[in-house]
PDB file of C-alpha atoms in Angstrom:
ATOM      1  CA  MET A  44       5.671  44.894  -2.607  1.00 57.00           C
ATOM      2  CA  SER A  45       6.294  41.268  -4.736  1.00 70.00           C
ATOM      3  CA  TYR A  46       4.589  40.864  -7.016  1.00 77.00           C
ATOM      4  CA  ASP A  47       7.095  37.253  -8.372  1.00 83.00           C
ATOM      5  CA  TRP A  48       3.077  35.422  -7.194  1.00 86.00           C
ATOM      6  CA  ILE A  49       1.191  37.466  -9.883  1.00 88.00           C
ATOM      7  CA  ILE A  50       4.238  36.027 -12.707  1.00 88.00           C
ATOM      8  CA  ASP A  51       3.741  32.127 -10.859  1.00 89.00           C
ATOM      9  CA  VAL A  52       0.279  32.312 -11.599  1.00 91.00           C
ATOM     10  CA  LEU A  53       0.365  33.157 -15.411  1.00 92.00           C
ATOM     11  CA  PHE A  54       2.978  31.340 -16.381  1.00 93.00           C
ATOM     12  CA  TRP A  55       0.998  28.561 -14.812  1.00 94.00           C
ATOM     13  CA  ILE A  56      -2.295  29.985 -16.092  1.00 95.00           C
ATOM     14  CA  ALA A  57      -0.595  29.811 -19.933  1.00 94.00           C
ATOM     15  CA  VAL A  58       0.570  26.092 -19.289  1.00 94.00           C
ATOM     16  CA  VAL A  59      -2.444  24.563 -18.428  1.00 94.00           C
ATOM     17  CA  PHE A  60      -4.131  26.479 -21.475  1.00 95.00           C
ATOM     18  CA  LEU A  61      -1.267  25.417 -23.818  1.00 95.00           C
ATOM     19  CA  ILE A  62      -2.346  22.077 -22.185  1.00 92.00           C
ATOM     20  CA  GLY A  63      -5.614  22.508 -22.930  1.00 92.00           C
ATOM     21  CA  VAL A  64      -5.011  23.842 -26.774  1.00 93.00           C
ATOM     22  CA  TYR A  65      -2.776  20.784 -27.327  1.00 92.00           C
ATOM     23  CA  VAL A  66      -5.938  18.071 -25.880  1.00 89.00           C
ATOM     24  CA  SER A  67      -8.414  19.718 -28.281  1.00 89.00           C
ATOM     25  CA  TRP A  68      -6.029  20.085 -31.101  1.00 91.00           C
ATOM     26  CA  ARG A  69      -5.372  15.752 -30.320  1.00 89.00           C
ATOM     27  CA  ALA A  70      -9.120  15.340 -29.770  1.00 89.00           C
ATOM     28  CA  THR A  71     -10.304  17.375 -32.518  1.00 89.00           C
ATOM     29  CA  ARG A  72      -7.837  15.732 -34.943  1.00 90.00           C
ATOM     30  CA  LEU A  73      -8.986  12.126 -34.068  1.00 89.00           C
ATOM     31  CA  ASP A  74     -12.163  13.590 -34.714  1.00 91.00           C
ATOM     32  CA  ARG A  75     -11.201  14.238 -37.931  1.00 93.00           C
ATOM     33  CA  LEU A  76      -9.508  10.734 -38.654  1.00 93.00           C
ATOM     34  CA  HIS A  77     -12.915   8.926 -37.448  1.00 92.00           C
ATOM     35  CA  VAL A  78     -14.421  11.280 -40.382  1.00 94.00           C
ATOM     36  CA  ARG A  79     -12.711   9.910 -42.880  1.00 96.00           C
ATOM     37  CA  VAL A  80     -12.711   6.366 -41.850  1.00 96.00           C
ATOM     38  CA  GLU A  81     -16.537   7.035 -42.394  1.00 95.00           C
ATOM     39  CA  THR A  82     -16.443   8.710 -45.600  1.00 97.00           C
ATOM     40  CA  ALA A  83     -13.857   6.201 -46.443  1.00 97.00           C
ATOM     41  CA  ARG A  84     -16.229   3.447 -45.537  1.00 96.00           C
ATOM     42  CA  ALA A  85     -19.322   4.717 -47.386  1.00 97.00           C
ATOM     43  CA  ALA A  86     -17.229   5.349 -50.925  1.00 97.00           C
ATOM     44  CA  LEU A  87     -16.278   1.141 -50.121  1.00 96.00           C
ATOM     45  CA  ASP A  88     -19.698   0.049 -49.605  1.00 95.00           C
ATOM     46  CA  ALA A  89     -20.700   2.029 -52.501  1.00 96.00           C
ATOM     47  CA  ALA A  90     -17.909   0.765 -55.459  1.00 96.00           C
ATOM     48  CA  LEU A  91     -19.207  -2.690 -54.056  1.00 95.00           C
ATOM     49  CA  VAL A  92     -22.714  -2.024 -54.659  1.00 95.00           C
ATOM     50  CA  ARG A  93     -21.357  -0.706 -58.333  1.00 95.00           C
ATOM     51  CA  ARG A  94     -19.378  -3.794 -58.967  1.00 94.00           C
ATOM     52  CA  ALA A  95     -21.721  -5.788 -57.895  1.00 95.00           C
ATOM     53  CA  ALA A  96     -24.267  -4.032 -60.145  1.00 94.00           C
ATOM     54  CA  ALA A  97     -22.242  -4.864 -62.849  1.00 92.00           C
ATOM     55  CA  ALA A  98     -21.465  -8.121 -62.407  1.00 92.00           C
ATOM     56  CA  LEU A  99     -25.045  -8.756 -62.380  1.00 93.00           C
ATOM     57  CA  GLU A 100     -25.267  -6.970 -65.731  1.00 90.00           C
ATOM     58  CA  LEU A 101     -22.269  -9.326 -67.041  1.00 88.00           C
ATOM     59  CA  ALA A 102     -24.506 -12.222 -65.939  1.00 89.00           C
ATOM     60  CA  ALA A 103     -27.423 -10.767 -67.618  1.00 89.00           C
ATOM     61  CA  SER A 104     -25.996  -9.668 -70.876  1.00 83.00           C
ATOM     62  CA  ARG A 105     -26.034 -13.114 -72.633  1.00 82.00           C
ATOM     63  CA  LEU A 106     -22.515 -12.374 -73.722  1.00 81.00           C
ATOM     64  CA  LEU A 107     -21.342 -15.246 -71.041  1.00 83.00           C
ATOM     65  CA  ASP A 108     -22.919 -19.353 -71.135  1.00 84.00           C
ATOM     66  CA  PRO A 109     -25.805 -19.736 -68.846  1.00 88.00           C
ATOM     67  CA  ALA A 110     -23.575 -21.966 -66.263  1.00 89.00           C
ATOM     68  CA  ALA A 111     -21.189 -19.008 -65.769  1.00 87.00           C
ATOM     69  CA  SER A 112     -24.094 -16.046 -65.154  1.00 89.00           C
ATOM     70  CA  LEU A 113     -25.461 -18.008 -62.463  1.00 93.00           C
ATOM     71  CA  VAL A 114     -22.681 -18.162 -60.974  1.00 93.00           C
ATOM     72  CA  LEU A 115     -21.555 -14.649 -61.412  1.00 93.00           C
ATOM     73  CA  ALA A 116     -25.809 -13.536 -60.846  1.00 94.00           C
ATOM     74  CA  THR A 117     -25.417 -15.645 -57.519  1.00 94.00           C
ATOM     75  CA  ALA A 118     -21.689 -14.586 -56.318  1.00 94.00           C
ATOM     76  CA  ALA A 119     -23.614 -10.896 -57.432  1.00 94.00           C
ATOM     77  CA  HIS A 120     -26.611 -11.485 -55.354  1.00 94.00           C
ATOM     78  CA  GLU A 121     -24.901 -12.315 -52.427  1.00 94.00           C
ATOM     79  CA  ALA A 122     -22.314  -9.409 -52.136  1.00 93.00           C
ATOM     80  CA  ARG A 123     -25.079  -7.167 -52.341  1.00 93.00           C
ATOM     81  CA  THR A 124     -27.642  -8.778 -49.902  1.00 92.00           C
ATOM     82  CA  ALA A 125     -24.937 -10.223 -47.057  1.00 92.00           C
ATOM     83  CA  ASP A 126     -24.962  -8.914 -43.525  1.00 92.00           C
ATOM     84  CA  ALA A 127     -22.212  -7.486 -42.175  1.00 86.00           C
ATOM     85  CA  GLU A 128     -20.552  -9.881 -40.694  1.00 89.00           C
ATOM     86  CA  ARG A 129     -20.589 -12.399 -44.072  1.00 93.00           C
ATOM     87  CA  ARG A 130     -20.030  -9.194 -46.203  1.00 92.00           C
ATOM     88  CA  GLU A 131     -16.379  -9.760 -46.707  1.00 93.00           C
ATOM     89  CA  PHE A 132     -16.447 -13.509 -47.525  1.00 95.00           C
ATOM     90  CA  ALA A 133     -19.041 -12.364 -49.764  1.00 94.00           C
ATOM     91  CA  GLU A 134     -17.199 -10.177 -51.904  1.00 94.00           C
ATOM     92  CA  SER A 135     -14.055 -12.357 -51.890  1.00 93.00           C
ATOM     93  CA  ASP A 136     -16.571 -14.784 -53.715  1.00 94.00           C
ATOM     94  CA  LEU A 137     -17.638 -12.130 -56.206  1.00 94.00           C
ATOM     95  CA  SER A 138     -13.889 -11.446 -56.981  1.00 92.00           C
ATOM     96  CA  ARG A 139     -13.282 -14.646 -57.017  1.00 92.00           C
ATOM     97  CA  ALA A 140     -16.601 -15.697 -59.619  1.00 92.00           C
ATOM     98  CA  LEU A 141     -15.559 -12.778 -62.077  1.00 91.00           C
ATOM     99  CA  ARG A 142     -12.249 -13.781 -62.392  1.00 89.00           C
ATOM    100  CA  ALA A 143     -12.920 -17.739 -62.708  1.00 88.00           C
ATOM    101  CA  VAL A 144     -15.478 -15.818 -65.595  1.00 86.00           C
ATOM    102  CA  VAL A 145     -13.753 -13.717 -67.068  1.00 82.00           C
ATOM    103  CA  ASP A 146      -9.992 -15.116 -66.896  1.00 81.00           C
ATOM    104  CA  GLN A 147     -11.584 -18.219 -68.796  1.00 78.00           C
ATOM    105  CA  PRO A 148      -9.462 -19.911 -71.210  1.00 76.00           C
ATOM    106  CA  GLY A 149     -10.373 -18.654 -74.658  1.00 70.00           C
ATOM    107  CA  PHE A 150     -13.023 -15.992 -73.331  1.00 71.00           C
ATOM    108  CA  VAL A 151     -11.751 -13.805 -75.475  1.00 65.00           C
ATOM    109  CA  GLY A 152     -12.748 -15.911 -78.658  1.00 65.00           C
ATOM    110  CA  THR A 153     -15.573 -16.695 -77.183  1.00 67.00           C
ATOM    111  CA  LEU A 154     -16.882 -13.218 -77.510  1.00 67.00           C
ATOM    112  CA  ALA A 155     -15.469 -12.686 -80.764  1.00 60.00           C
ATOM    113  CA  ALA A 156     -17.022 -15.566 -81.730  1.00 62.00           C
ATOM    114  CA  LYS A 157     -20.649 -14.507 -80.849  1.00 64.00           C
ATOM    115  CA  GLY A 158     -20.230 -11.311 -82.340  1.00 56.00           C
ATOM    116  CA  ALA A 159     -20.217  -9.118 -78.790  1.00 55.00           C
ATOM    117  CA  GLY A 160     -19.216  -5.997 -80.464  1.00 58.00           C
ATOM    118  CA  ASP A 161     -21.134  -3.573 -77.551  1.00 58.00           C
ATOM    119  CA  GLY A 162     -19.932  -6.390 -74.866  1.00 65.00           C
ATOM    120  CA  SER A 163     -16.589  -4.485 -74.579  1.00 73.00           C
ATOM    121  CA  GLU A 164     -18.858  -1.636 -73.002  1.00 79.00           C
ATOM    122  CA  VAL A 165     -20.007  -3.998 -70.362  1.00 81.00           C
ATOM    123  CA  LEU A 166     -16.446  -5.469 -69.727  1.00 81.00           C
ATOM    124  CA  ASP A 167     -14.787  -1.988 -69.358  1.00 83.00           C
ATOM    125  CA  GLU A 168     -17.600  -1.720 -66.687  1.00 88.00           C
ATOM    126  CA  MET A 169     -16.770  -4.415 -64.948  1.00 87.00           C
ATOM    127  CA  ALA A 170     -13.027  -4.093 -64.833  1.00 86.00           C
ATOM    128  CA  SER A 171     -13.363   0.006 -63.623  1.00 90.00           C
ATOM    129  CA  ALA A 172     -15.668  -1.013 -60.616  1.00 92.00           C
ATOM    130  CA  ALA A 173     -13.134  -3.813 -60.334  1.00 91.00           C
ATOM    131  CA  ALA A 174      -9.800  -1.825 -60.297  1.00 91.00           C
ATOM    132  CA  LYS A 175     -12.867   1.000 -57.911  1.00 94.00           C
ATOM    133  CA  VAL A 176     -12.924  -1.446 -55.096  1.00 94.00           C
ATOM    134  CA  ALA A 177      -9.343  -2.010 -55.086  1.00 93.00           C
ATOM    135  CA  TYR A 178      -8.693   1.487 -55.071  1.00 95.00           C
ATOM    136  CA  ALA A 179     -11.686   2.329 -51.939  1.00 96.00           C
ATOM    137  CA  ARG A 180     -10.644  -1.147 -50.311  1.00 95.00           C
ATOM    138  CA  ARG A 181      -7.044   0.668 -49.743  1.00 96.00           C
ATOM    139  CA  PHE A 182      -8.138   4.158 -49.079  1.00 96.00           C
ATOM    140  CA  TYR A 183     -10.534   3.147 -46.314  1.00 97.00           C
ATOM    141  CA  ASN A 184      -7.641   0.682 -45.029  1.00 96.00           C
ATOM    142  CA  ASP A 185      -5.544   3.424 -44.392  1.00 96.00           C
ATOM    143  CA  ALA A 186      -8.041   5.321 -42.535  1.00 96.00           C
ATOM    144  CA  VAL A 187      -8.139   2.789 -40.137  1.00 96.00           C
ATOM    145  CA  SER A 188      -4.686   2.302 -39.634  1.00 96.00           C
ATOM    146  CA  GLN A 189      -4.287   6.108 -39.207  1.00 94.00           C
ATOM    147  CA  ALA A 190      -7.355   5.967 -36.752  1.00 92.00           C
ATOM    148  CA  ARG A 191      -6.045   3.206 -34.668  1.00 93.00           C
ATOM    149  CA  ILE A 192      -2.601   4.802 -34.816  1.00 92.00           C
ATOM    150  CA  ALA A 193      -3.818   7.746 -33.780  1.00 89.00           C
ATOM    151  CA  ARG A 194      -6.151   5.985 -30.903  1.00 87.00           C
ATOM    152  CA  ARG A 195      -3.207   3.912 -29.433  1.00 88.00           C
ATOM    153  CA  LYS A 196      -1.524   7.302 -27.881  1.00 86.00           C
ATOM    154  CA  LEU A 197      -1.348   7.285 -24.641  1.00 84.00           C
ATOM    155  CA  LEU A 198      -3.032  10.843 -23.814  1.00 82.00           C
ATOM    156  CA  ILE A 199      -5.792   9.913 -26.065  1.00 81.00           C
ATOM    157  CA  ARG A 200      -6.458   6.588 -23.772  1.00 77.00           C
ATOM    158  CA  VAL A 201      -5.773   8.281 -20.030  1.00 81.00           C
ATOM    159  CA  LEU A 202      -8.333  10.748 -21.499  1.00 83.00           C
ATOM    160  CA  PRO A 203     -10.829   8.967 -23.313  1.00 78.00           C
ATOM    161  CA  LEU A 204     -10.696  11.425 -26.057  1.00 77.00           C
ATOM    162  CA  ALA A 205     -12.278   8.846 -28.548  1.00 74.00           C
ATOM    163  CA  GLY A 206     -15.598   9.161 -26.693  1.00 72.00           C
ATOM    164  CA  ARG A 207     -17.849   6.331 -27.613  1.00 78.00           C
ATOM    165  CA  ALA A 208     -16.284   5.848 -31.124  1.00 79.00           C
ATOM    166  CA  PRO A 209     -16.328   1.888 -31.665  1.00 84.00           C
ATOM    167  CA  LEU A 210     -12.537   1.054 -32.819  1.00 87.00           C
ATOM    168  CA  PRO A 211     -13.059   0.560 -37.022  1.00 90.00           C
ATOM    169  CA  ASP A 212     -12.383  -2.575 -38.302  1.00 93.00           C
ATOM    170  CA  PHE A 213      -9.926  -3.268 -41.887  1.00 93.00           C
ATOM    171  CA  PHE A 214     -11.561  -4.847 -43.909  1.00 93.00           C
ATOM    172  CA  GLU A 215      -9.671  -7.025 -46.105  1.00 92.00           C
ATOM    173  CA  ILE A 216     -11.071  -9.374 -49.153  1.00 91.00           C
ATOM    174  CA  ASP A 217     -10.097 -10.602 -51.866  1.00 88.00           C
ATOM    175  CA  ASP A 218     -10.243  -8.050 -54.529  1.00 83.00           C
ATOM    176  CA  ASP A 219      -8.215  -8.756 -57.049  1.00 83.00           C
ATOM    177  CA  PRO A 220      -9.208  -7.646 -60.802  1.00 79.00           C
ATOM    178  CA  PRO A 221      -9.567  -9.867 -63.600  1.00 78.00           C
ATOM    179  CA  ALA A 222      -6.771 -10.400 -66.193  1.00 72.00           C
ATOM    180  CA  ARG A 223      -6.928  -6.658 -67.515  1.00 49.00           C
ATOM    181  CA  ARG A 224      -5.451  -8.209 -70.635  1.00 46.00           C
ATOM    182  CA  GLU A 225      -8.504 -10.224 -71.570  1.00 43.00           C
ATOM    183  CA  ILE A 226     -10.714  -7.117 -71.391  1.00 44.00           C
ATOM    184  CA  ASP A 227      -8.391  -5.662 -73.151  1.00 45.00           C
ATOM    185  CA  HIS A 228      -8.553  -7.261 -76.186  1.00 45.00           C
ATOM    186  CA  ILE A 229     -11.921  -7.479 -77.521  1.00 42.00           C
TER     187      ILE A 229
END
């Protein structure tokens, strides 16, 4: 009596099992990438809110002239209240407003003339918040890039392993911080 058919059946069971394990691994990896994107987006949102709060604090600190304070406060308010469609534009406007205010010629001299020794704390916080926005955006965009690369794989597209998760979008803003030399010399 020949048992070759049992070996064939066991072989195909093993092949199906290994394919199932691989597909499950890919689906789990894709799920982890989507969780990473969501976590990175939450960190980016927190960094953006912190930067807007620091900008509002700088605008209210009386270290700036009234016009600069108004420009900065308006840009920070717009960034905090912008909807999803306009968020990137509002955040870029805030970055430009920060650079316009802090990178003014003679900004450090003006603060020193006002005797604003405590202004360095506000400016240090502003610089820290601006740097964290740049890092958080890069981290988020890296996570989005990896998720998009994973979703382009043939297996992911043939078997709908992404489920109903939307394809994540990049977050592109002008996040160049104000010139660090101005902030360091206070």
